[in-house]
Amino acid sequence: MTSLDSSVTLSGQYARFGVGLQLRDVPHAVQTRARHLILDAVGIALASRGYPYADVSFAAFSEFGGGTSPVIGYGRRLGLRDAAMMNGVLIHGLDFDDTHSRGVIHSTASALSCVLALADRDAVSGADLLAAYIVAMEVSTRVASAARGGFHDAGFHPTGLVGAFGCAVAAARLLQLDEARAAHAQGIVLSMAAGSLEFLEDGAWTKRAHPGFAAASAITAATLAKHGFTGPRLAYEGRFGLYASHLGKPLDAADRELASEGLGSSWQIDEVAIKPLPACHFTHAVADAAMALHREHRFSAESLDSIRRVVARVPRGTVEIVCEPVDAKRKPVTAYDAQFSVPYIVATALLKGRFTLDELEPAALADPAVLALAARVDYEIDPDTTFPRHYTGEVVVERSDGSRVAHREAINRGCADRPVSNDDIVAKFHANAQRSVSRSAAEQIAQAVLQLDERPARALADTLAGLTAS
């Protein structure tokens, strides 16, 4: 194998970190949070069970034949990469999974899908699975952060595009590759990583598949590297590397520093935001602001005539995703459309005081009062935003009598500076999981996840593979 200078290349730095990390070097609180992030993902996967996108995906992957790798909640197993793809669909399908705010990436969906499949197949310890998961999270969040939101601006979805690189390092670790081969795995996955934002134009399902594609690509890339296949040395900073090819320019010195800052000494897992609402994270602040106004002023369908106009103030960097085109956002056709619609979410939250998975059902999408109010929701650019550090938002209700009421959320709920507790995550897990399985089954899986590092990885896989919808 070609040697690589790990002190110079980003792929070498990530390889050294990924191969060399010992779980005992990770602070206890970070390990605990990581297990709770995994628990959150598993609960969402169970809630996804039975949705059309999930059953269609499972039917498609089943055509490739059975296997030994666990699929969450389906009571059956698939081949290694098919299971990784399927679990990615389940975890990300409801757009309820965690988000790294600065990187604007859903990292757990790909990370867990990748390491669960490999850890089960190779019968590693639960501690090894947890360490590999942490590796994937720490790498992917840094790779995404260095782009400073540029991937979205260029039309790429970092969850799929960047997730593949974090997974490649984690897969290399689980396959016990040396640093050189772990670096080559990243170079190989450069030619496989993908994720287009075109789904935003028509509500297509492709976004749901991106984390699974990332996980499966990483498994392939690391396995090729294991057998001696080589990848480009400068996977990230090269003339045709990740940043130059997807952003149109290479990294500058400051961004390159951001890509490796604190690797192995500070922990981006602490910066991962849990979603309290099943919608694009960019909408959460205005949703919470609208719910606060509902609680204070008791807006409802009966008071619709008293509302002349609603203004949602959002960060400029979110407009193309959750506010435009305005006419389409005001009349979402599918649940996915609704999850990326500031007008629909604000109108729902103002009138109902909530935004749950039930608000994504067909009957809710057709609610005449909500649609009537959504037609009156406009957006403005938030002049005081701290995006992407925080996903800020403000809602102003202009009443028919000329009065105005407003509420601002300067820090979105669930982010690192306004975190939800681990107990809150457990509660969210149970709410999601029990849409699909019994309480006793949910308690069984929670115990398996939260004691992950004390058991073989296969114990968790067996629990997940054995669960079926009640």
CSV table of C-alpha atoms in Angstrom, one decimal:
chain,number,residue,atom,x,y,z
A,1,MET,CA,0.0,0.0,0.0
A,2,THR,CA,1.1,3.6,-0.7
A,3,SER,CA,2.2,5.3,2.5
A,4,LEU,CA,0.5,8.6,3.5
A,5,ASP,CA,1.7,11.4,5.7
A,6,SER,CA,-1.0,11.6,8.3
A,7,SER,CA,0.3,14.9,9.6
A,8,VAL,CA,-0.4,16.6,6.2
A,9,THR,CA,-3.5,15.2,4.7
A,10,LEU,CA,-6.9,15.4,6.2
A,11,SER,CA,-7.6,11.8,5.2
A,12,GLY,CA,-4.4,10.8,7.1
A,13,GLN,CA,-5.4,12.8,10.2
A,14,TYR,CA,-8.9,11.2,10.2
A,15,ALA,CA,-7.4,7.8,9.7
A,16,ARG,CA,-5.0,8.2,12.6
A,17,PHE,CA,-7.8,9.3,14.8
A,18,GLY,CA,-10.2,6.6,13.7
A,19,VAL,CA,-7.8,3.7,14.0
A,20,GLY,CA,-6.2,4.9,17.2
A,21,LEU,CA,-9.1,6.0,19.3
A,22,GLN,CA,-9.7,4.1,22.5
A,23,LEU,CA,-13.1,4.3,24.1
A,24,ARG,CA,-11.4,5.0,27.5
A,25,ASP,CA,-10.1,8.3,26.0
A,26,VAL,CA,-13.6,9.5,25.4
A,27,PRO,CA,-15.1,11.4,28.3
A,28,HIS,CA,-17.8,9.4,30.1
A,29,ALA,CA,-20.4,12.1,29.5
A,30,VAL,CA,-19.7,12.0,25.7
A,31,GLN,CA,-20.1,8.2,25.7
A,32,THR,CA,-23.4,8.6,27.6
A,33,ARG,CA,-24.7,11.2,25.1
A,34,ALA,CA,-23.6,9.0,22.2
A,35,ARG,CA,-25.7,6.1,23.6
A,36,HIS,CA,-28.7,8.4,23.9
A,37,LEU,CA,-28.2,9.6,20.3
A,38,ILE,CA,-28.3,6.0,19.2
A,39,LEU,CA,-31.4,5.4,21.3
A,40,ASP,CA,-33.1,8.4,19.6
A,41,ALA,CA,-32.3,7.0,16.2
A,42,VAL,CA,-33.6,3.6,17.0
A,43,GLY,CA,-36.9,5.0,18.3
A,44,ILE,CA,-37.3,7.0,15.1
A,45,ALA,CA,-36.6,3.9,13.0
A,46,LEU,CA,-39.3,2.0,14.9
A,47,ALA,CA,-41.8,4.9,14.2
A,48,SER,CA,-40.9,4.7,10.5
A,49,ARG,CA,-42.0,1.1,10.4
A,50,GLY,CA,-45.2,0.7,8.2
A,51,TYR,CA,-44.9,4.1,6.4
A,52,PRO,CA,-45.0,3.6,2.6
A,53,TYR,CA,-41.4,4.6,2.0
A,54,ALA,CA,-40.2,2.1,4.6
A,55,ASP,CA,-42.3,-0.9,3.3
A,56,VAL,CA,-41.4,0.0,-0.3
A,57,SER,CA,-37.7,0.1,0.6
A,58,PHE,CA,-37.8,-3.1,2.5
A,59,ALA,CA,-39.6,-4.9,-0.4
A,60,ALA,CA,-36.9,-3.6,-2.8
A,61,PHE,CA,-33.9,-4.6,-0.7
A,62,SER,CA,-35.5,-8.0,0.0
A,63,GLU,CA,-35.3,-8.7,-3.8
A,64,PHE,CA,-31.6,-9.0,-3.4
A,65,GLY,CA,-32.0,-11.9,-1.0
A,66,GLY,CA,-31.8,-12.5,2.7
A,67,GLY,CA,-28.8,-12.2,4.9
A,68,THR,CA,-27.6,-12.0,8.5
A,69,SER,CA,-27.6,-8.3,9.2
A,70,PRO,CA,-30.3,-6.8,11.4
A,71,VAL,CA,-33.1,-4.5,10.1
A,72,ILE,CA,-34.7,-2.5,12.9
A,73,GLY,CA,-38.3,-3.5,13.6
A,74,TYR,CA,-38.9,-5.8,10.7
A,75,GLY,CA,-38.2,-9.2,12.3
A,76,ARG,CA,-36.0,-10.2,9.3
A,77,ARG,CA,-32.4,-9.8,8.2
A,78,LEU,CA,-30.9,-8.6,5.0
A,79,GLY,CA,-27.5,-8.7,3.4
A,80,LEU,CA,-24.8,-6.5,4.9
A,81,ARG,CA,-25.1,-3.4,2.7
A,82,ASP,CA,-28.8,-3.8,2.1
A,83,ALA,CA,-29.4,-3.8,5.9
A,84,ALA,CA,-27.2,-0.7,6.2
A,85,MET,CA,-29.2,1.1,3.5
A,86,MET,CA,-32.6,0.0,5.0
A,87,ASN,CA,-31.7,1.2,8.5
A,88,GLY,CA,-30.6,4.5,7.0
A,89,VAL,CA,-34.0,4.9,5.4
A,90,LEU,CA,-35.8,4.0,8.7
A,91,ILE,CA,-33.7,6.4,10.9
A,92,HIS,CA,-33.8,9.4,8.5
A,93,GLY,CA,-37.2,8.8,6.9
A,94,LEU,CA,-39.3,10.9,9.2
A,95,ASP,CA,-36.8,13.7,9.3
A,96,PHE,CA,-36.9,13.5,13.1
A,97,ASP,CA,-33.2,12.5,13.6
A,98,ASP,CA,-30.5,14.5,15.2
A,99,THR,CA,-28.6,17.4,13.5
A,100,HIS,CA,-25.2,18.8,13.9
A,101,SER,CA,-26.0,22.5,13.6
A,102,ARG,CA,-22.8,24.0,12.3
A,103,GLY,CA,-22.3,21.2,9.8
A,104,VAL,CA,-26.0,21.0,8.9
A,105,ILE,CA,-25.8,17.2,8.8
A,106,HIS,CA,-27.8,14.3,10.2
A,107,SER,CA,-24.8,12.2,11.1
A,108,THR,CA,-26.3,9.4,13.3
A,109,ALA,CA,-28.5,8.0,10.5
A,110,SER,CA,-25.5,7.0,8.4
A,111,ALA,CA,-23.1,6.3,11.3
A,112,LEU,CA,-25.3,3.9,13.2
A,113,SER,CA,-26.5,2.1,10.0
A,114,CYS,CA,-22.9,1.5,9.0
A,115,VAL,CA,-21.4,0.4,12.3
A,116,LEU,CA,-24.4,-1.7,13.4
A,117,ALA,CA,-24.1,-3.9,10.2
A,118,LEU,CA,-20.4,-4.4,10.4
A,119,ALA,CA,-20.2,-4.8,14.2
A,120,ASP,CA,-22.9,-7.5,14.1
A,121,ARG,CA,-21.2,-9.4,11.2
A,122,ASP,CA,-17.8,-9.4,12.8
A,123,ALA,CA,-19.0,-10.1,16.3
A,124,VAL,CA,-17.2,-7.2,17.9
A,125,SER,CA,-17.9,-5.8,21.4
A,126,GLY,CA,-20.5,-3.2,22.1
A,127,ALA,CA,-17.7,-1.0,23.2
A,128,ASP,CA,-16.1,-1.3,19.8
A,129,LEU,CA,-19.4,-0.5,18.1
A,130,LEU,CA,-19.8,2.6,20.3
A,131,ALA,CA,-16.2,3.8,19.6
A,132,ALA,CA,-16.7,3.3,15.8
A,133,TYR,CA,-20.0,5.3,16.0
A,134,ILE,CA,-18.2,8.1,17.8
A,135,VAL,CA,-15.5,8.1,15.2
A,136,ALA,CA,-18.0,8.4,12.4
A,137,MET,CA,-19.7,11.3,14.2
A,138,GLU,CA,-16.6,13.2,14.9
A,139,VAL,CA,-15.3,12.9,11.4
A,140,SER,CA,-18.5,13.7,9.4
A,141,THR,CA,-19.4,16.7,11.5
A,142,ARG,CA,-16.0,18.2,11.0
A,143,VAL,CA,-16.0,17.6,7.3
A,144,ALA,CA,-19.4,19.2,7.0
A,145,SER,CA,-18.5,22.1,9.2
A,146,ALA,CA,-15.6,23.1,7.1
A,147,ALA,CA,-17.9,23.8,4.2
A,148,ARG,CA,-19.7,26.5,6.2
A,149,GLY,CA,-23.0,25.7,4.7
A,150,GLY,CA,-21.6,25.6,1.1
A,151,PHE,CA,-22.8,22.1,0.3
A,152,HIS,CA,-26.4,23.2,0.7
A,153,ASP,CA,-25.8,26.3,-1.3
A,154,ALA,CA,-24.4,24.2,-4.2
A,155,GLY,CA,-27.4,21.8,-4.1
A,156,PHE,CA,-25.8,18.9,-2.2
A,157,HIS,CA,-27.2,17.1,0.9
A,158,PRO,CA,-24.3,16.7,3.4
A,159,THR,CA,-26.1,13.9,5.2
A,160,GLY,CA,-25.4,11.7,2.2
A,161,LEU,CA,-22.4,13.3,0.7
A,162,VAL,CA,-20.4,13.9,3.8
A,163,GLY,CA,-21.8,11.0,5.9
A,164,ALA,CA,-20.0,8.6,3.6
A,165,PHE,CA,-16.6,9.9,4.8
A,166,GLY,CA,-17.2,9.6,8.5
A,167,CYS,CA,-18.6,6.1,7.9
A,168,ALA,CA,-15.5,5.1,5.8
A,169,VAL,CA,-13.3,5.9,8.7
A,170,ALA,CA,-15.6,4.0,11.1
A,171,ALA,CA,-15.8,1.0,8.8
A,172,ALA,CA,-12.0,1.0,8.5
A,173,ARG,CA,-11.7,0.9,12.2
A,174,LEU,CA,-14.1,-2.0,12.6
A,175,LEU,CA,-12.3,-3.9,9.8
A,176,GLN,CA,-9.1,-3.3,11.7
A,177,LEU,CA,-7.3,-1.5,8.9
A,178,ASP,CA,-4.1,0.3,9.4
A,179,GLU,CA,-3.8,4.1,8.9
A,180,ALA,CA,-2.8,3.9,5.3
A,181,ARG,CA,-5.7,1.7,4.3
A,182,ALA,CA,-8.1,3.8,6.4
A,183,ALA,CA,-6.9,6.8,4.4
A,184,HIS,CA,-7.4,5.0,1.1
A,185,ALA,CA,-10.9,4.1,2.1
A,186,GLN,CA,-11.7,7.8,2.3
A,187,GLY,CA,-10.2,8.4,-1.1
A,188,ILE,CA,-12.2,5.5,-2.6
A,189,VAL,CA,-15.5,6.8,-1.1
A,190,LEU,CA,-14.9,10.2,-2.7
A,191,SER,CA,-16.0,8.6,-5.9
A,192,MET,CA,-19.1,7.1,-4.3
A,193,ALA,CA,-20.4,9.8,-2.0
A,194,ALA,CA,-23.5,11.7,-3.2
A,195,GLY,CA,-26.7,13.4,-2.2
A,196,SER,CA,-28.7,15.9,-4.3
A,197,LEU,CA,-31.2,18.4,-2.8
A,198,GLU,CA,-33.4,18.1,-5.9
A,199,PHE,CA,-35.9,16.2,-3.7
A,200,LEU,CA,-36.9,19.6,-2.4
A,201,GLU,CA,-38.5,20.5,-5.7
A,202,ASP,CA,-41.2,17.8,-5.7
A,203,GLY,CA,-41.1,16.0,-2.3
A,204,ALA,CA,-39.3,12.9,-3.7
A,205,TRP,CA,-38.2,10.2,-1.3
A,206,THR,CA,-34.6,10.3,-2.3
A,207,LYS,CA,-33.5,12.2,0.8
A,208,ARG,CA,-34.6,9.3,3.0
A,209,ALA,CA,-32.1,7.1,1.2
A,210,HIS,CA,-29.0,9.3,1.5
A,211,PRO,CA,-27.7,8.1,4.9
A,212,GLY,CA,-28.1,4.4,3.9
A,213,PHE,CA,-26.3,5.1,0.6
A,214,ALA,CA,-23.5,6.7,2.6
A,215,ALA,CA,-23.2,3.8,5.0
A,216,ALA,CA,-23.2,1.1,2.2
A,217,SER,CA,-20.7,3.1,0.1
A,218,ALA,CA,-18.4,3.3,3.1
A,219,ILE,CA,-18.6,-0.4,3.8
A,220,THR,CA,-17.7,-1.0,0.1
A,221,ALA,CA,-14.9,1.5,0.1
A,222,ALA,CA,-13.3,0.2,3.4
A,223,THR,CA,-13.5,-3.4,2.2
A,224,LEU,CA,-11.8,-2.5,-1.1
A,225,ALA,CA,-9.1,-0.7,0.9
A,226,LYS,CA,-8.7,-3.8,3.1
A,227,HIS,CA,-7.8,-5.8,0.0
A,228,GLY,CA,-5.3,-3.3,-1.3
A,229,PHE,CA,-7.4,-1.1,-3.6
A,230,THR,CA,-6.1,2.5,-3.5
A,231,GLY,CA,-7.9,5.8,-3.4
A,232,PRO,CA,-6.7,9.4,-4.1
A,233,ARG,CA,-4.3,10.8,-1.4
A,234,LEU,CA,-6.0,14.2,-1.2
A,235,ALA,CA,-9.6,13.1,-0.9
A,236,TYR,CA,-10.6,16.4,0.7
A,237,GLU,CA,-8.2,19.1,-0.2
A,238,GLY,CA,-7.1,18.0,-3.7
A,239,ARG,CA,-7.6,19.8,-7.0
A,240,PHE,CA,-10.6,17.5,-7.6
A,241,GLY,CA,-11.2,16.6,-4.0
A,242,LEU,CA,-14.4,16.8,-2.1
A,243,TYR,CA,-14.4,20.6,-1.5
A,244,ALA,CA,-13.1,21.7,-4.9
A,245,SER,CA,-15.5,19.4,-6.8
A,246,HIS,CA,-18.6,20.2,-4.7
A,247,LEU,CA,-18.0,23.8,-3.7
A,248,GLY,CA,-16.1,25.0,-6.7
A,249,LYS,CA,-13.0,26.0,-4.7
A,250,PRO,CA,-10.5,24.2,-2.4
A,251,LEU,CA,-10.4,24.8,1.3
A,252,ASP,CA,-8.7,27.9,2.6
A,253,ALA,CA,-6.4,27.7,5.6
A,254,ALA,CA,-9.1,28.6,8.1
A,255,ASP,CA,-11.6,26.1,6.8
A,256,ARG,CA,-8.9,23.4,6.7
A,257,GLU,CA,-8.2,24.1,10.3
A,258,LEU,CA,-11.9,23.8,11.1
A,259,ALA,CA,-12.0,20.4,9.4
A,260,SER,CA,-9.6,18.9,12.0
A,261,GLU,CA,-9.9,21.3,15.0
A,262,GLY,CA,-9.9,19.5,18.3
A,263,LEU,CA,-9.9,16.1,16.8
A,264,GLY,CA,-9.6,13.7,19.7
A,265,SER,CA,-9.6,16.3,22.3
A,266,SER,CA,-13.0,18.1,21.9
A,267,TRP,CA,-16.1,16.3,21.0
A,268,GLN,CA,-18.6,17.4,18.3
A,269,ILE,CA,-21.1,14.9,19.7
A,270,ASP,CA,-21.7,17.5,22.4
A,271,GLU,CA,-22.8,19.9,19.5
A,272,VAL,CA,-25.4,17.5,18.0
A,273,ALA,CA,-29.0,18.8,18.4
A,274,ILE,CA,-31.9,16.5,19.1
A,275,LYS,CA,-35.0,17.3,17.2
A,276,PRO,CA,-38.0,17.9,19.5
A,277,LEU,CA,-40.3,18.2,16.4
A,278,PRO,CA,-40.6,16.0,13.3
A,279,ALA,CA,-39.6,18.6,10.7
A,280,CYS,CA,-36.6,20.2,9.1
A,281,HIS,CA,-34.5,21.7,11.9
A,282,PHE,CA,-34.5,25.1,10.1
A,283,THR,CA,-38.2,25.4,11.0
A,284,HIS,CA,-38.0,24.6,14.7
A,285,ALA,CA,-37.5,28.1,16.0
A,286,VAL,CA,-40.5,29.5,14.2
A,287,ALA,CA,-42.6,26.5,15.2
A,288,ASP,CA,-41.7,27.0,18.8
A,289,ALA,CA,-42.4,30.7,18.5
A,290,ALA,CA,-45.8,30.0,17.0
A,291,MET,CA,-46.6,27.5,19.7
A,292,ALA,CA,-45.7,30.1,22.4
A,293,LEU,CA,-48.1,32.5,20.7
A,294,HIS,CA,-50.8,29.9,20.7
A,295,ARG,CA,-50.4,29.3,24.4
A,296,GLU,CA,-50.4,33.0,25.2
A,297,HIS,CA,-53.2,34.1,22.9
A,298,ARG,CA,-55.2,30.9,22.4
A,299,PHE,CA,-55.3,31.2,18.6
A,300,SER,CA,-57.5,28.5,17.0
A,301,ALA,CA,-59.5,27.7,13.9
A,302,GLU,CA,-62.4,29.8,15.4
A,303,SER,CA,-60.2,32.9,15.7
A,304,LEU,CA,-58.9,32.6,12.1
A,305,ASP,CA,-60.8,35.7,11.0
A,306,SER,CA,-58.9,37.8,13.5
A,307,ILE,CA,-55.6,37.1,11.9
A,308,ARG,CA,-54.8,39.3,8.9
A,309,ARG,CA,-51.2,38.2,8.2
A,310,VAL,CA,-48.3,36.2,9.8
A,311,VAL,CA,-44.7,36.9,9.3
A,312,ALA,CA,-42.0,34.3,10.0
A,313,ARG,CA,-38.5,35.7,10.3
A,314,VAL,CA,-35.9,33.1,9.4
A,315,PRO,CA,-32.1,33.0,8.6
A,316,ARG,CA,-31.2,33.8,5.0
A,317,GLY,CA,-29.4,30.5,4.6
A,318,THR,CA,-32.6,28.5,5.2
A,319,VAL,CA,-34.9,30.3,2.8
A,320,GLU,CA,-34.4,28.2,-0.3
A,321,ILE,CA,-35.1,25.0,1.7
A,322,VAL,CA,-38.1,25.9,3.9
A,323,CYS,CA,-39.6,29.1,2.4
A,324,GLU,CA,-39.3,29.0,-1.4
A,325,PRO,CA,-41.2,28.6,-3.6
A,326,VAL,CA,-43.8,30.3,-1.4
A,327,ASP,CA,-46.9,29.1,-3.3
A,328,ALA,CA,-45.8,25.5,-3.1
A,329,LYS,CA,-44.8,25.8,0.6
A,330,ARG,CA,-48.2,27.2,1.5
A,331,LYS,CA,-49.9,24.1,0.1
A,332,PRO,CA,-47.8,21.0,0.9
A,333,VAL,CA,-49.0,17.9,-1.0
A,334,THR,CA,-47.0,15.3,0.9
A,335,ALA,CA,-45.8,14.9,4.5
A,336,TYR,CA,-42.2,15.6,3.3
A,337,ASP,CA,-43.4,18.8,1.7
A,338,ALA,CA,-44.9,19.8,5.0
A,339,GLN,CA,-41.8,19.0,7.0
A,340,PHE,CA,-39.9,21.6,4.9
A,341,SER,CA,-42.7,24.2,4.9
A,342,VAL,CA,-42.5,27.2,7.2
A,343,PRO,CA,-46.0,28.4,6.2
A,344,TYR,CA,-47.6,25.0,7.0
A,345,ILE,CA,-45.7,24.5,10.2
A,346,VAL,CA,-46.2,28.0,11.6
A,347,ALA,CA,-50.0,27.8,10.7
A,348,THR,CA,-50.3,24.4,12.4
A,349,ALA,CA,-48.4,25.5,15.5
A,350,LEU,CA,-50.4,28.7,15.8
A,351,LEU,CA,-53.8,27.0,15.5
A,352,LYS,CA,-53.1,23.7,17.3
A,353,GLY,CA,-50.3,24.5,19.7
A,354,ARG,CA,-48.3,21.4,18.5
A,355,PHE,CA,-46.5,19.8,15.7
A,356,THR,CA,-46.2,16.0,15.9
A,357,LEU,CA,-46.2,13.1,13.5
A,358,ASP,CA,-50.0,13.3,13.5
A,359,GLU,CA,-49.7,16.7,11.8
A,360,LEU,CA,-48.1,14.9,8.9
A,361,GLU,CA,-51.1,12.6,8.2
A,362,PRO,CA,-53.2,13.2,5.1
A,363,ALA,CA,-56.2,14.5,7.1
A,364,ALA,CA,-53.9,17.1,8.8
A,365,LEU,CA,-52.4,18.2,5.4
A,366,ALA,CA,-56.0,18.9,4.2
A,367,ASP,CA,-57.1,20.8,7.2
A,368,PRO,CA,-58.9,23.8,5.7
A,369,ALA,CA,-58.2,26.2,8.6
A,370,VAL,CA,-54.5,25.4,8.6
A,371,LEU,CA,-54.3,25.9,4.8
A,372,ALA,CA,-56.2,29.1,5.0
A,373,LEU,CA,-53.8,30.5,7.6
A,374,ALA,CA,-50.8,29.1,5.7
A,375,ALA,CA,-51.8,31.2,2.7
A,376,ARG,CA,-51.4,34.3,4.9
A,377,VAL,CA,-47.9,33.4,6.2
A,378,ASP,CA,-45.0,35.4,4.6
A,379,TYR,CA,-41.4,35.3,5.5
A,380,GLU,CA,-38.7,37.9,6.1
A,381,ILE,CA,-34.9,37.5,6.7
A,382,ASP,CA,-34.0,37.5,10.3
A,383,PRO,CA,-31.6,40.4,10.7
A,384,ASP,CA,-30.3,39.2,14.1
A,385,THR,CA,-29.7,35.6,13.4
A,386,THR,CA,-26.7,33.7,14.6
A,387,PHE,CA,-27.2,31.0,12.0
A,388,PRO,CA,-25.7,28.4,11.6
A,389,ARG,CA,-24.6,28.3,15.2
A,390,HIS,CA,-28.3,28.6,16.1
A,391,TYR,CA,-31.4,28.2,13.9
A,392,THR,CA,-33.2,31.4,15.0
A,393,GLY,CA,-36.7,32.4,14.3
A,394,GLU,CA,-39.5,34.9,15.1
A,395,VAL,CA,-43.2,34.9,14.4
A,396,VAL,CA,-45.2,38.1,14.2
A,397,VAL,CA,-49.0,37.9,14.0
A,398,GLU,CA,-50.7,40.9,12.5
A,399,ARG,CA,-54.3,41.0,13.7
A,400,SER,CA,-57.3,42.3,11.7
A,401,ASP,CA,-57.8,45.1,14.3
A,402,GLY,CA,-54.3,46.4,13.5
A,403,SER,CA,-52.6,45.1,16.7
A,404,ARG,CA,-49.5,42.8,16.5
A,405,VAL,CA,-48.1,40.1,18.8
A,406,ALA,CA,-44.7,38.5,18.4
A,407,HIS,CA,-42.5,35.8,19.9
A,408,ARG,CA,-38.8,35.2,19.1
A,409,GLU,CA,-36.7,32.1,19.7
A,410,ALA,CA,-33.0,33.2,19.7
A,411,ILE,CA,-31.7,29.7,20.3
A,412,ASN,CA,-33.5,26.7,18.9
A,413,ARG,CA,-34.6,24.1,21.4
A,414,GLY,CA,-32.5,20.9,21.4
A,415,CYS,CA,-29.2,22.5,20.2
A,416,ALA,CA,-26.0,22.4,22.3
A,417,ASP,CA,-26.7,25.8,23.9
A,418,ARG,CA,-30.3,24.8,24.7
A,419,PRO,CA,-30.1,21.1,25.0
A,420,VAL,CA,-32.7,18.5,25.7
A,421,SER,CA,-31.7,16.2,28.6
A,422,ASN,CA,-30.9,12.5,28.2
A,423,ASP,CA,-34.2,11.9,30.1
A,424,ASP,CA,-36.0,13.9,27.4
A,425,ILE,CA,-34.4,11.7,24.8
A,426,VAL,CA,-35.6,8.6,26.6
A,427,ALA,CA,-39.1,10.0,26.6
A,428,LYS,CA,-38.9,10.9,22.9
A,429,PHE,CA,-37.7,7.3,22.2
A,430,HIS,CA,-40.7,5.8,24.0
A,431,ALA,CA,-43.1,8.1,22.2
A,432,ASN,CA,-41.7,7.1,18.9
A,433,ALA,CA,-41.1,3.4,19.5
A,434,GLN,CA,-44.5,2.8,21.0
A,435,ARG,CA,-46.1,3.8,17.7
A,436,SER,CA,-44.8,0.5,16.4
A,437,VAL,CA,-44.0,-1.8,19.3
A,438,SER,CA,-45.3,-2.6,22.8
A,439,ARG,CA,-44.0,-0.8,25.9
A,440,SER,CA,-42.2,-3.9,27.1
A,441,ALA,CA,-40.4,-4.2,23.7
A,442,ALA,CA,-39.5,-0.5,23.9
A,443,GLU,CA,-38.1,-1.0,27.4
A,444,GLN,CA,-36.1,-4.0,26.1
A,445,ILE,CA,-34.5,-2.0,23.3
A,446,ALA,CA,-33.8,1.0,25.5
A,447,GLN,CA,-31.9,-1.3,28.0
A,448,ALA,CA,-29.9,-2.9,25.2
A,449,VAL,CA,-28.8,0.5,23.8
A,450,LEU,CA,-28.1,2.2,27.1
A,451,GLN,CA,-26.0,-0.8,28.2
A,452,LEU,CA,-24.4,-1.2,24.8
A,453,ASP,CA,-20.8,-0.9,26.0
A,454,GLU,CA,-21.3,-3.7,28.5
A,455,ARG,CA,-22.4,-6.4,26.0
A,456,PRO,CA,-21.4,-7.8,22.7
A,457,ALA,CA,-22.6,-5.8,19.7
A,458,ARG,CA,-24.6,-8.8,18.5
A,459,ALA,CA,-26.8,-8.5,21.6
A,460,LEU,CA,-28.1,-5.2,20.4
A,461,ALA,CA,-28.4,-6.4,16.8
A,462,ASP,CA,-30.3,-9.5,17.9
A,463,THR,CA,-32.7,-7.4,19.9
A,464,LEU,CA,-33.3,-5.0,17.0
A,465,ALA,CA,-33.7,-7.8,14.4
A,466,GLY,CA,-36.2,-9.6,16.7
A,467,LEU,CA,-38.5,-6.7,17.0
A,468,THR,CA,-41.6,-6.7,14.9
A,469,ALA,CA,-44.5,-4.2,14.9
A,470,SER,CA,-47.2,-4.9,17.3
